[in-house]
Coordinates of C-alpha atoms and ligand atoms in Angstrom, one line a residue:
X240 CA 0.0 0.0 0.0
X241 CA 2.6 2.3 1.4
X242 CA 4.8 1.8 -1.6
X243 CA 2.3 1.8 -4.2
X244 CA 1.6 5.4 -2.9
X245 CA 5.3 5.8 -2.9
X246 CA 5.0 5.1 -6.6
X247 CA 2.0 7.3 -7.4
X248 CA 3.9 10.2 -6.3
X249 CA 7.1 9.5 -7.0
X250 CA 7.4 8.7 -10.4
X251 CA 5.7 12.2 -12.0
X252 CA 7.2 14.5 -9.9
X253 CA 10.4 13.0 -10.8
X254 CA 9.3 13.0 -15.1
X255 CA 8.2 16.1 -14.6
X256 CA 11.6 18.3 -13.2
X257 CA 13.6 18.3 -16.5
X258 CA 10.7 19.4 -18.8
X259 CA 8.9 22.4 -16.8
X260 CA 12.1 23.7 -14.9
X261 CA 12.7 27.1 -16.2
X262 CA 16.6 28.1 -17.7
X263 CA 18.5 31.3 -17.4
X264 CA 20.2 32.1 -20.4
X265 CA 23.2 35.3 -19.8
X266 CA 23.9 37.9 -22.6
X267 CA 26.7 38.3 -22.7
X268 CA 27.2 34.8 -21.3
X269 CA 29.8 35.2 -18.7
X270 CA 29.0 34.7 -15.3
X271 CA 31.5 36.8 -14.0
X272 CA 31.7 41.0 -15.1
X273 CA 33.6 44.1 -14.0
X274 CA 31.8 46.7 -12.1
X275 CA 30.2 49.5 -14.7
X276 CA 29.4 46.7 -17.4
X277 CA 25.8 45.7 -18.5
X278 CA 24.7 42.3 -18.6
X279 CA 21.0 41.0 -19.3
X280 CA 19.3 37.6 -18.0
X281 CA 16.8 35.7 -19.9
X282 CA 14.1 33.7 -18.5
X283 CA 13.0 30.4 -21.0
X284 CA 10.0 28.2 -19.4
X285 CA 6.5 27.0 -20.1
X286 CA 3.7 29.8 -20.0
X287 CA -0.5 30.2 -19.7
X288 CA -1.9 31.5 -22.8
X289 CA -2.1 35.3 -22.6
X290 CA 0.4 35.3 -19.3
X291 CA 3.7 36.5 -20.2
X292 CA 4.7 37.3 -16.1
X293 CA 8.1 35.9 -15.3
X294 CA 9.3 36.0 -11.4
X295 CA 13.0 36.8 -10.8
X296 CA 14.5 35.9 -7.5
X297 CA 17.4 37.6 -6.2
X298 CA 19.4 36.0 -3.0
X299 CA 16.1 34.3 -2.4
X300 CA 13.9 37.5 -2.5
X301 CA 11.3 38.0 -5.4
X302 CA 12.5 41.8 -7.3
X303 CA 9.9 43.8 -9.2
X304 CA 10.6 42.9 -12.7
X305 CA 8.2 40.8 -14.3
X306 CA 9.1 40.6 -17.9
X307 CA 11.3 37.3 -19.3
X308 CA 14.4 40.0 -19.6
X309 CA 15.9 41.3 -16.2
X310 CA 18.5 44.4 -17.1
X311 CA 21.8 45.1 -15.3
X312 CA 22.8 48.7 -16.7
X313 CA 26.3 49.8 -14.8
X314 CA 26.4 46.5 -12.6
X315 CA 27.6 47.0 -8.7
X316 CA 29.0 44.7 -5.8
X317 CA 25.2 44.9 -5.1
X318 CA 24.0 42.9 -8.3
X319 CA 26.1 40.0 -7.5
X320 CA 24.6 36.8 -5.8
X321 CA 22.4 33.7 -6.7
X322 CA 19.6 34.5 -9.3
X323 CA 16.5 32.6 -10.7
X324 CA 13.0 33.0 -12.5
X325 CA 9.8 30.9 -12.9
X326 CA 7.8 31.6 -15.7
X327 CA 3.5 30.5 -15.4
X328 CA 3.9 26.6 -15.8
X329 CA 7.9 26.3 -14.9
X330 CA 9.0 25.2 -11.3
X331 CA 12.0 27.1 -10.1
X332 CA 15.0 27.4 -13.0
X333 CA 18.0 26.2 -11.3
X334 CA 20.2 29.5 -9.9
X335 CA 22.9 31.4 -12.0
X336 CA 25.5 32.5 -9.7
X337 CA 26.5 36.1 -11.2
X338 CA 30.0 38.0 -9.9
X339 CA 30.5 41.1 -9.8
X340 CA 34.5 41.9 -9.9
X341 CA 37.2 44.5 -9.4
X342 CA 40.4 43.7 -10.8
X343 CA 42.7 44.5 -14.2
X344 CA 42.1 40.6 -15.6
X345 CA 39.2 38.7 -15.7
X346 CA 38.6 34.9 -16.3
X347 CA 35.1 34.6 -17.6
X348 CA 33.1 30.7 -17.8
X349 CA 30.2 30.2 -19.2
X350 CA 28.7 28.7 -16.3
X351 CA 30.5 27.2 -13.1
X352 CA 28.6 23.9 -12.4
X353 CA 27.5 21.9 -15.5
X354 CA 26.9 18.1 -16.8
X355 CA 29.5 16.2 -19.0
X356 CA 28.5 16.6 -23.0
X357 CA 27.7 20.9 -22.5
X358 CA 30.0 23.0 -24.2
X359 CA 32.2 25.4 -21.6
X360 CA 33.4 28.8 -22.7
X361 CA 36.2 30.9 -21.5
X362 CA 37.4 34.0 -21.8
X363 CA 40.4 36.4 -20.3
X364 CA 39.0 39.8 -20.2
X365 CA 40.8 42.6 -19.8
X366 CA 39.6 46.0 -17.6
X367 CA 37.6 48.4 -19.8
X368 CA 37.7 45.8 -22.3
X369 CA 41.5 46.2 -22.9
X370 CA 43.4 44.6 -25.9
X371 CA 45.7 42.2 -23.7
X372 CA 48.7 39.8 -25.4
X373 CA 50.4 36.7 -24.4
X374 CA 47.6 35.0 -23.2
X375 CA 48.0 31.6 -21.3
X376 CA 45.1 30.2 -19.9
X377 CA 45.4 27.5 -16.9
X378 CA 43.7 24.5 -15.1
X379 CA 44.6 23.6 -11.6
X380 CA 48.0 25.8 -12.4
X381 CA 49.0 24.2 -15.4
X382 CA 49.2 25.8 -18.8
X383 CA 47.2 24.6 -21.5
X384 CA 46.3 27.1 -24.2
X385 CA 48.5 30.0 -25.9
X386 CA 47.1 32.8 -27.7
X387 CA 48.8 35.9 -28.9
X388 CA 45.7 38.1 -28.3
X389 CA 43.0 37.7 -26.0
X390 CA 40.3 35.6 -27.7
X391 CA 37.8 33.2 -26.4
X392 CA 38.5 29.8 -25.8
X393 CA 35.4 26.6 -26.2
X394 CA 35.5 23.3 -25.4
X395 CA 32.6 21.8 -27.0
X396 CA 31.8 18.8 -25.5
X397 CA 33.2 19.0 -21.9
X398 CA 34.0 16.0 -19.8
X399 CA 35.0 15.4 -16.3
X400 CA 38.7 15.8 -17.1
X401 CA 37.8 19.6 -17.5
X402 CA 36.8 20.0 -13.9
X403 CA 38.9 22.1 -12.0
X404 CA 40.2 26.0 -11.1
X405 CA 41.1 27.8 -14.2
X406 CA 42.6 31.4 -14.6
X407 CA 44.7 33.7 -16.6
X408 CA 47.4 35.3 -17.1
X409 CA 48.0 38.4 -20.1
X410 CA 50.2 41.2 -21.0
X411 CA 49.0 45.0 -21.0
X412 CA 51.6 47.5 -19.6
X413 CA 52.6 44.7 -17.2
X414 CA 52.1 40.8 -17.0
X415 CA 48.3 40.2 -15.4
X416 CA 47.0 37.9 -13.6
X417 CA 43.5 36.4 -12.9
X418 CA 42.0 35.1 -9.7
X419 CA 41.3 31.9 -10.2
X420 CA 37.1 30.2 -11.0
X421 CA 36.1 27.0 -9.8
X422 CA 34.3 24.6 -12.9
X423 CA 32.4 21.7 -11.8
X424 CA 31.8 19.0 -13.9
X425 CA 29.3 16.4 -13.3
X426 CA 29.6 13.0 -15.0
X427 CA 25.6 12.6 -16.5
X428 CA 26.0 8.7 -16.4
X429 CA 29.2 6.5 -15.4
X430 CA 30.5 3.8 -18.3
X431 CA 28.1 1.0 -18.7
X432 CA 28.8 -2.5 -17.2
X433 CA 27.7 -4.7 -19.8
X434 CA 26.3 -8.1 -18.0
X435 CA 25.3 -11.5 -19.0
X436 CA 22.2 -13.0 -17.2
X437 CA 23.6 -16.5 -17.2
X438 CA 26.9 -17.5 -15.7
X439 CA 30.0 -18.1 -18.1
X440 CA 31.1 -19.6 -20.0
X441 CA 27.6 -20.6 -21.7
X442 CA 26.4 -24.3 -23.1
X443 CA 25.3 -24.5 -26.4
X444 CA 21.5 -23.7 -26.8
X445 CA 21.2 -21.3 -24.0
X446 CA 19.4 -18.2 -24.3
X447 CA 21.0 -15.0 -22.5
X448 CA 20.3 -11.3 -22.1
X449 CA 22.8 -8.9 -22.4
X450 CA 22.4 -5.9 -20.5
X451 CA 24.1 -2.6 -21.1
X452 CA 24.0 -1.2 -17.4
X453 CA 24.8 1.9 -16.2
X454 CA 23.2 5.4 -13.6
X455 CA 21.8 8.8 -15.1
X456 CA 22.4 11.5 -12.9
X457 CA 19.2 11.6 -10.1
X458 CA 18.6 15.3 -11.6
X459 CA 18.0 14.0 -15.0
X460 CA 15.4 11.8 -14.3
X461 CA 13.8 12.3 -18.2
X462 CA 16.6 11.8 -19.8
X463 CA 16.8 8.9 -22.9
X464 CA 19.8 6.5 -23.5
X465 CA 20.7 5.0 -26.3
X466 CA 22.2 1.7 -26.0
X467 CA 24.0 -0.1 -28.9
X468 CA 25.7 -3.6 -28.9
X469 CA 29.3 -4.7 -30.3
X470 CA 31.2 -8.0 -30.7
X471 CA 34.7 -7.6 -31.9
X472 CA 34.2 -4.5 -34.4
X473 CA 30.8 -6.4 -35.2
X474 CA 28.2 -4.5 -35.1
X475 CA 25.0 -6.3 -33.1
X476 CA 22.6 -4.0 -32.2
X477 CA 22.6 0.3 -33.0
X478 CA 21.5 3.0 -30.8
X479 CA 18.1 1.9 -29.5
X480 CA 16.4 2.8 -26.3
X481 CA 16.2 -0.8 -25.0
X482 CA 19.3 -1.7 -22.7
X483 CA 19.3 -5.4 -23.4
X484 CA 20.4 -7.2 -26.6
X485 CA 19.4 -11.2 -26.2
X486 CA 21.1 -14.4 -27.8
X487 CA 18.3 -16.6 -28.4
X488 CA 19.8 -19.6 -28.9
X489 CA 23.9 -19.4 -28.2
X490 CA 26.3 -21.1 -31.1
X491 CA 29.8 -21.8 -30.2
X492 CA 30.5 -18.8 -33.3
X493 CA 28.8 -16.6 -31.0
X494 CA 32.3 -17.0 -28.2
X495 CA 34.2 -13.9 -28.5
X496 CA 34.6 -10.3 -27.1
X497 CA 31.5 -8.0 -26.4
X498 CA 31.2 -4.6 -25.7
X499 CA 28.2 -1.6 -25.3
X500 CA 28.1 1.4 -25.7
X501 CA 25.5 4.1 -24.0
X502 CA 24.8 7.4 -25.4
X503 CA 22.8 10.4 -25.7
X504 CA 19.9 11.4 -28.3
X505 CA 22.1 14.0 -29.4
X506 CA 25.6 11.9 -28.8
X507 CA 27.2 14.9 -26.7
X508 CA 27.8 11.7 -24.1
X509 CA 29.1 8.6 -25.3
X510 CA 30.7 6.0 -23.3
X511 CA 31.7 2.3 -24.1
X512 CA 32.0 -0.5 -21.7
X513 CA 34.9 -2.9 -20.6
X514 CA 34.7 -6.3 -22.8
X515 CA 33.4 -9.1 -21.9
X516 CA 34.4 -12.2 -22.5
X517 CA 31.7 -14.9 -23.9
X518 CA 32.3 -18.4 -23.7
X519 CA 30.1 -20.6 -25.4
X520 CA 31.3 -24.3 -24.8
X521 CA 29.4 -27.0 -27.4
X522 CA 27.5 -30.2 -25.7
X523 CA 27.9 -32.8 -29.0
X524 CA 31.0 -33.4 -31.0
X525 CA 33.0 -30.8 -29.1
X526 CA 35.6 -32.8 -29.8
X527 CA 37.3 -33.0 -33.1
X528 CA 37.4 -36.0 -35.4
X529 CA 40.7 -37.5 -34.5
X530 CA 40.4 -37.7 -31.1
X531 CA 37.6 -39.8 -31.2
X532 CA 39.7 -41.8 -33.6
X533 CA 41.9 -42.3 -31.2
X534 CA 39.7 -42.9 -28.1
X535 CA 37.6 -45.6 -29.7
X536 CA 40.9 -47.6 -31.2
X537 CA 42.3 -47.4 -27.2
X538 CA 38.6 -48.3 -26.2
X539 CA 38.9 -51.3 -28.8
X540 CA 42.7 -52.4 -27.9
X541 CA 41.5 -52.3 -23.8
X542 CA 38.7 -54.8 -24.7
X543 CA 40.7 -56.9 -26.6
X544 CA 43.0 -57.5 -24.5
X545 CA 40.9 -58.0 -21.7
X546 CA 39.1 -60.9 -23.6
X547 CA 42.5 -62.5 -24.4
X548 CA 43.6 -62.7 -20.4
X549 CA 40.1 -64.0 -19.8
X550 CA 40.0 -66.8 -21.8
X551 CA 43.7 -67.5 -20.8
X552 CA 43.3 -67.6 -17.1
X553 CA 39.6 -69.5 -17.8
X554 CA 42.1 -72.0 -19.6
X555 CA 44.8 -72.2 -17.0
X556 CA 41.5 -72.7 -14.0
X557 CA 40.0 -76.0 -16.1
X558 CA 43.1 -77.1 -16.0
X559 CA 44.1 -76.6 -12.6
X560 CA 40.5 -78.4 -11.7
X561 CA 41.2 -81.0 -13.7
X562 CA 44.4 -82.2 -11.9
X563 CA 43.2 -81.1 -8.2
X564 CA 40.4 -83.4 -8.9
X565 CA 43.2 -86.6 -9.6
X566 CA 45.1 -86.0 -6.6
X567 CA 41.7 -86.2 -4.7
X568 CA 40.9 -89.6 -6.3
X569 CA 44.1 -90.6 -6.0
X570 CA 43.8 -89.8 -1.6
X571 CA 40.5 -91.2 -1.4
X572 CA 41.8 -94.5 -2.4
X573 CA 44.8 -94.6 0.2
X574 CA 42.0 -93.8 3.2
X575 CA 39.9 -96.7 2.4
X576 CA 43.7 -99.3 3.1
X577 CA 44.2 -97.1 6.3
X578 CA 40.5 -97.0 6.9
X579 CA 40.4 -97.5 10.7
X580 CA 43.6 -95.7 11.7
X581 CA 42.4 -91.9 10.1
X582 CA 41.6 -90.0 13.4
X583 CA 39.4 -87.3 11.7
X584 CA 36.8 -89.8 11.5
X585 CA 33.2 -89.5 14.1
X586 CA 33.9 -91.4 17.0
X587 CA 30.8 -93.2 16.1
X588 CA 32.4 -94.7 13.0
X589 CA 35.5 -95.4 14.9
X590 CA 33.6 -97.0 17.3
X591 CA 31.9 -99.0 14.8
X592 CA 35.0 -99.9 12.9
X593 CA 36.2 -101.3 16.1
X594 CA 33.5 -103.5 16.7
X595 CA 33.7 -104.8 13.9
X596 CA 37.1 -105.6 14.4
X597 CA 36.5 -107.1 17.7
X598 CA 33.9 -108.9 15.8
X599 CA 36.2 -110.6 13.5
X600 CA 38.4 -111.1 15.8
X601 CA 35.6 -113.1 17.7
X602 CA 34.5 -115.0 14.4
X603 CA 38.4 -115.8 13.9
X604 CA 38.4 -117.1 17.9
X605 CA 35.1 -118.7 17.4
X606 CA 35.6 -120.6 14.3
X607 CA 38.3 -122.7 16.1
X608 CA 36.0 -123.1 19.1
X609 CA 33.0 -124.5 18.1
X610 CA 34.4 -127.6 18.0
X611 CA 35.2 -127.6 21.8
X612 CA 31.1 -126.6 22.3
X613 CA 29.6 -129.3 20.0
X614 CA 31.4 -131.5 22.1
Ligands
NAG1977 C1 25.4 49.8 -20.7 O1 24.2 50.2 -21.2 C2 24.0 51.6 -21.2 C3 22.6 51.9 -21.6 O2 22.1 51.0 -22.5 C4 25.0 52.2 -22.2 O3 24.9 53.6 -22.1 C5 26.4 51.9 -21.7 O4 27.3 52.3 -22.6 C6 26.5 50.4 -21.6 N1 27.8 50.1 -21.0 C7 28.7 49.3 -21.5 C8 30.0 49.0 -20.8 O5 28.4 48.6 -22.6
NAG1978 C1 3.1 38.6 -24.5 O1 4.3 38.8 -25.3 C2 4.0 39.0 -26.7 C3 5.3 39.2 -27.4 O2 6.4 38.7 -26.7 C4 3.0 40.1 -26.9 O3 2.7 40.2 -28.2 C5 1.8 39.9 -26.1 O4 0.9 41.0 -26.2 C6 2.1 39.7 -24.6 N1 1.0 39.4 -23.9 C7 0.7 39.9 -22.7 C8 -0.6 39.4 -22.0 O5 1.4 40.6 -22.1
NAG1979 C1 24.7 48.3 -1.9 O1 23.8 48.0 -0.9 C2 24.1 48.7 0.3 C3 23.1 48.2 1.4 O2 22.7 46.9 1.2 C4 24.0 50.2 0.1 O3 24.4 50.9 1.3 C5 24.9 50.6 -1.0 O4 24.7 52.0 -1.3 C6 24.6 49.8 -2.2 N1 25.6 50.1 -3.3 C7 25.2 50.4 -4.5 C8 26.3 50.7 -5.5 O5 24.1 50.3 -4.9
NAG1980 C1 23.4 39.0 -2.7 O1 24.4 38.2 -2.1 C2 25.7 38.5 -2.5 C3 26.6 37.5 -1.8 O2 26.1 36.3 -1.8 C4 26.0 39.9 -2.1 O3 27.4 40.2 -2.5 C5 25.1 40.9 -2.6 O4 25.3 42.2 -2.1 C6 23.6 40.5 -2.3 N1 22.7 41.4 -3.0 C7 21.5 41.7 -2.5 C8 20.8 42.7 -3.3 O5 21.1 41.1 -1.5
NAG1981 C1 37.6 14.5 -22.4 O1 37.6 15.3 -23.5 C2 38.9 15.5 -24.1 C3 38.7 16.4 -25.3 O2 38.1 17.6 -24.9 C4 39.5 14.2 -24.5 O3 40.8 14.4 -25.1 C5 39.6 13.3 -23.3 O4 40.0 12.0 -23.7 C6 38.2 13.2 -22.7 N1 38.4 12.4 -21.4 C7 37.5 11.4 -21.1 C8 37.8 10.7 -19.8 O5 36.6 11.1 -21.8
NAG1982 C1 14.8 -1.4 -30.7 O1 14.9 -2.8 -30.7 C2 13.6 -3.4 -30.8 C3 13.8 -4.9 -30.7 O2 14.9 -5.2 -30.1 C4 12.9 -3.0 -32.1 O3 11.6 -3.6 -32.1 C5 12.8 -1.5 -32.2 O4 12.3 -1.1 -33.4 C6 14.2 -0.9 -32.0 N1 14.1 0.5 -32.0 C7 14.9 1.3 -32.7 C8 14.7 2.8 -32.6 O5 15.8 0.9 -33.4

């Protein structure tokens, strides 16, 4: 309940920031002047019909103007601080941060904080708009551009290597130098991650979703990637919205290294993934042709050899049988001449045995005596 709630507000307030939020355009479009020069602020945002109001904000306080142009004739320290406007429809424009300065060199910037992919100008302005020579511009106190006059210097399409302090330094009557302006440069989206949704390396068959992952920037909630697949230099899949590219059924041509790309509408910010590595292992004849050759012939040898000991050792056992069953012929006959005399016979049989010995011996005694009784 809670989080369905959670849902119904959340996810059009969020939509909705990007595409109502009002913007402050500068003319000229440094954010920085010198006391006595003029500078004008636009305001751009969605109106009623028939309402052309605009509301300026100055350090947080509303100021009279209500027209979509705000005029500083002759600017003071007193026109310097945090401005912004909402037009009819617009929420709040995010602020412009306008200096007002005192010096004999300025560095002018386009704009202090900014996303990756916006262009970033600079410029090393001279007092009263004086003609200035030698000029070396610098980031974080290194040198990086030469110009023999003072001129403006762009950088189209800015990323986060740009961030840091820049300033000036120029020749007039003596050698100038600028106080130094802080640029912030927020990264829109880290480098995708691309991501298999089965673990590697793959079996033949398997189906598996690629996904091109990455983070837009929480204040650019609206904003559209573009997504586009590679393998090798092979293109798979170009610039669509979807972040997924799926193998339906995986081949083992289908191993190799794959990469993504996320982008912009307008390609200002591009940025490519680290490969990744796709194995797809085969489940039939993964094995090539002579090593089953050679498996089934070592298979073949094993059994015949087997078959020969067999029958051999069967052989040697008959035979072995055969004799063992002589010898016990040949022993049975020598117990029946010792017959009475074996001691591992029942003492019942012995017994018996000797009986019948006593009675023979009787008979034997007898067959002489009868005689004596008949007499
Ligand atoms: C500023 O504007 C006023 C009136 O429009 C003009 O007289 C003046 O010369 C301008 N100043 C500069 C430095 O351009
Ligand atoms: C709004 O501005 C336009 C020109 O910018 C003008 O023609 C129109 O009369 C203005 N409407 C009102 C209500 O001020
Ligand atoms: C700036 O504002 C202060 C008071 O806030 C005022 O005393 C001073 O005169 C103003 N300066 C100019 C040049 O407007
Ligand atoms: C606005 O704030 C800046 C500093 O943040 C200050 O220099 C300036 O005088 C303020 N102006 C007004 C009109 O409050
Ligand atoms: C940033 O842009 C510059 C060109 O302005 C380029 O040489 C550099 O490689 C880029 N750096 C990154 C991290 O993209
Ligand atoms: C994006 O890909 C889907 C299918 O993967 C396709 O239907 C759609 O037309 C593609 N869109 C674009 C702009 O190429």
């Amino acid at each position: 309940m809670w989080l369905l709630i959670a849902l119904l507000l959340g996810v059009p307030a969020g939509g909705q920031v990007d595409t109502t939020q009002a913007v402050i355009t500068l003319q000229p479009p440094w954010t920085s002047v010198f006391q006595k020069e003029n500078i004008t602020l636009w305001c751009e945002g969605p109106r009623l019909p028939g309402d052309n109001s605009t509301q300026w904000f100055h350090n947080s306080t509303a100021i009279q103007t209500l027209t979509s142009r705000y005029s500083i004739i002759s600017a003071s320290v007193n026109d310097s601080g945090e401005y912004r406007c909402q037009t009819g429809l617009s929420v709040p424009s995010d602020p412009v941060q306008l200096e007002i300065h005192r010096d004999w060199l300025l560095l002018q910037v386009s704009s202090r904080v900014f996303t990756e992919g916006e262009p970033l100008d600079l410029r090393c302005h001279g007092w009263k708009n004086k003609l200035m020579y030698n000029v070396i511009f610098y980031q974080n106190g290194k040198a990086f551009k030469f110009f023999p006059q003072n001129s403006e210097l762009s950088i189209l399409k800015t990323n986060t290597s740009h961030n840091g302090i820049y300033h000036c330094s120029a020749m007039g009557r003596h050698r100038y130098t600028s106080a130094g302006v802080s640029v912030t440069v927020k990264e829109l989206f880290p480098p995708p991650v691309l991501t298999a949704s089965l673990a590697l390396p793959l079996l033949e068959g398997n189906l598996v979703t690629l996904s091109c992952e990455t983070k837009l920037l929480p204040q650019r909630p609206g904003l559209q990637l573009y997504f586009s697949f590679y393998m090798g230099s092979k293109t798979l899949k170009a610039r669509n919205t979807s972040s997924e590219y799926q193998i339906l059924t995986a081949r083992r041509e289908d191993s190799g290294l794959y990469w993504c790309e996320a982008a912009t509408e307008d390609g200002n910010v591009l940025k490519r993934s680290p490969d990744l590595e796709l194995q797809v292992l085969g489940l039939q004849s993964s094995t090539p042709a002579w090593f089953n050759i050679v498996f089934y012939l070592i298979v073949g040898i094993i059994t015949l050899v087997d078959t020969v000991l067999c029958m051999t050792i069967h052989k040697k056992l008959q035979r072995k049988k055969k004799r063992n069953l002589a010898i016990s012929l040949d022993s049975n006959h020598g117990k029946k001449v010792t017959s009475c005399l074996q001691k591992d016979r029942h003492l019942e049989e012995e017994l018996k045995c000797q009986e019948q010995e006593e009675e023979k011996l009787q008979e034997r005694t007898h067959q002489k005596k009868p005689k004596k009784e008949e007499r």
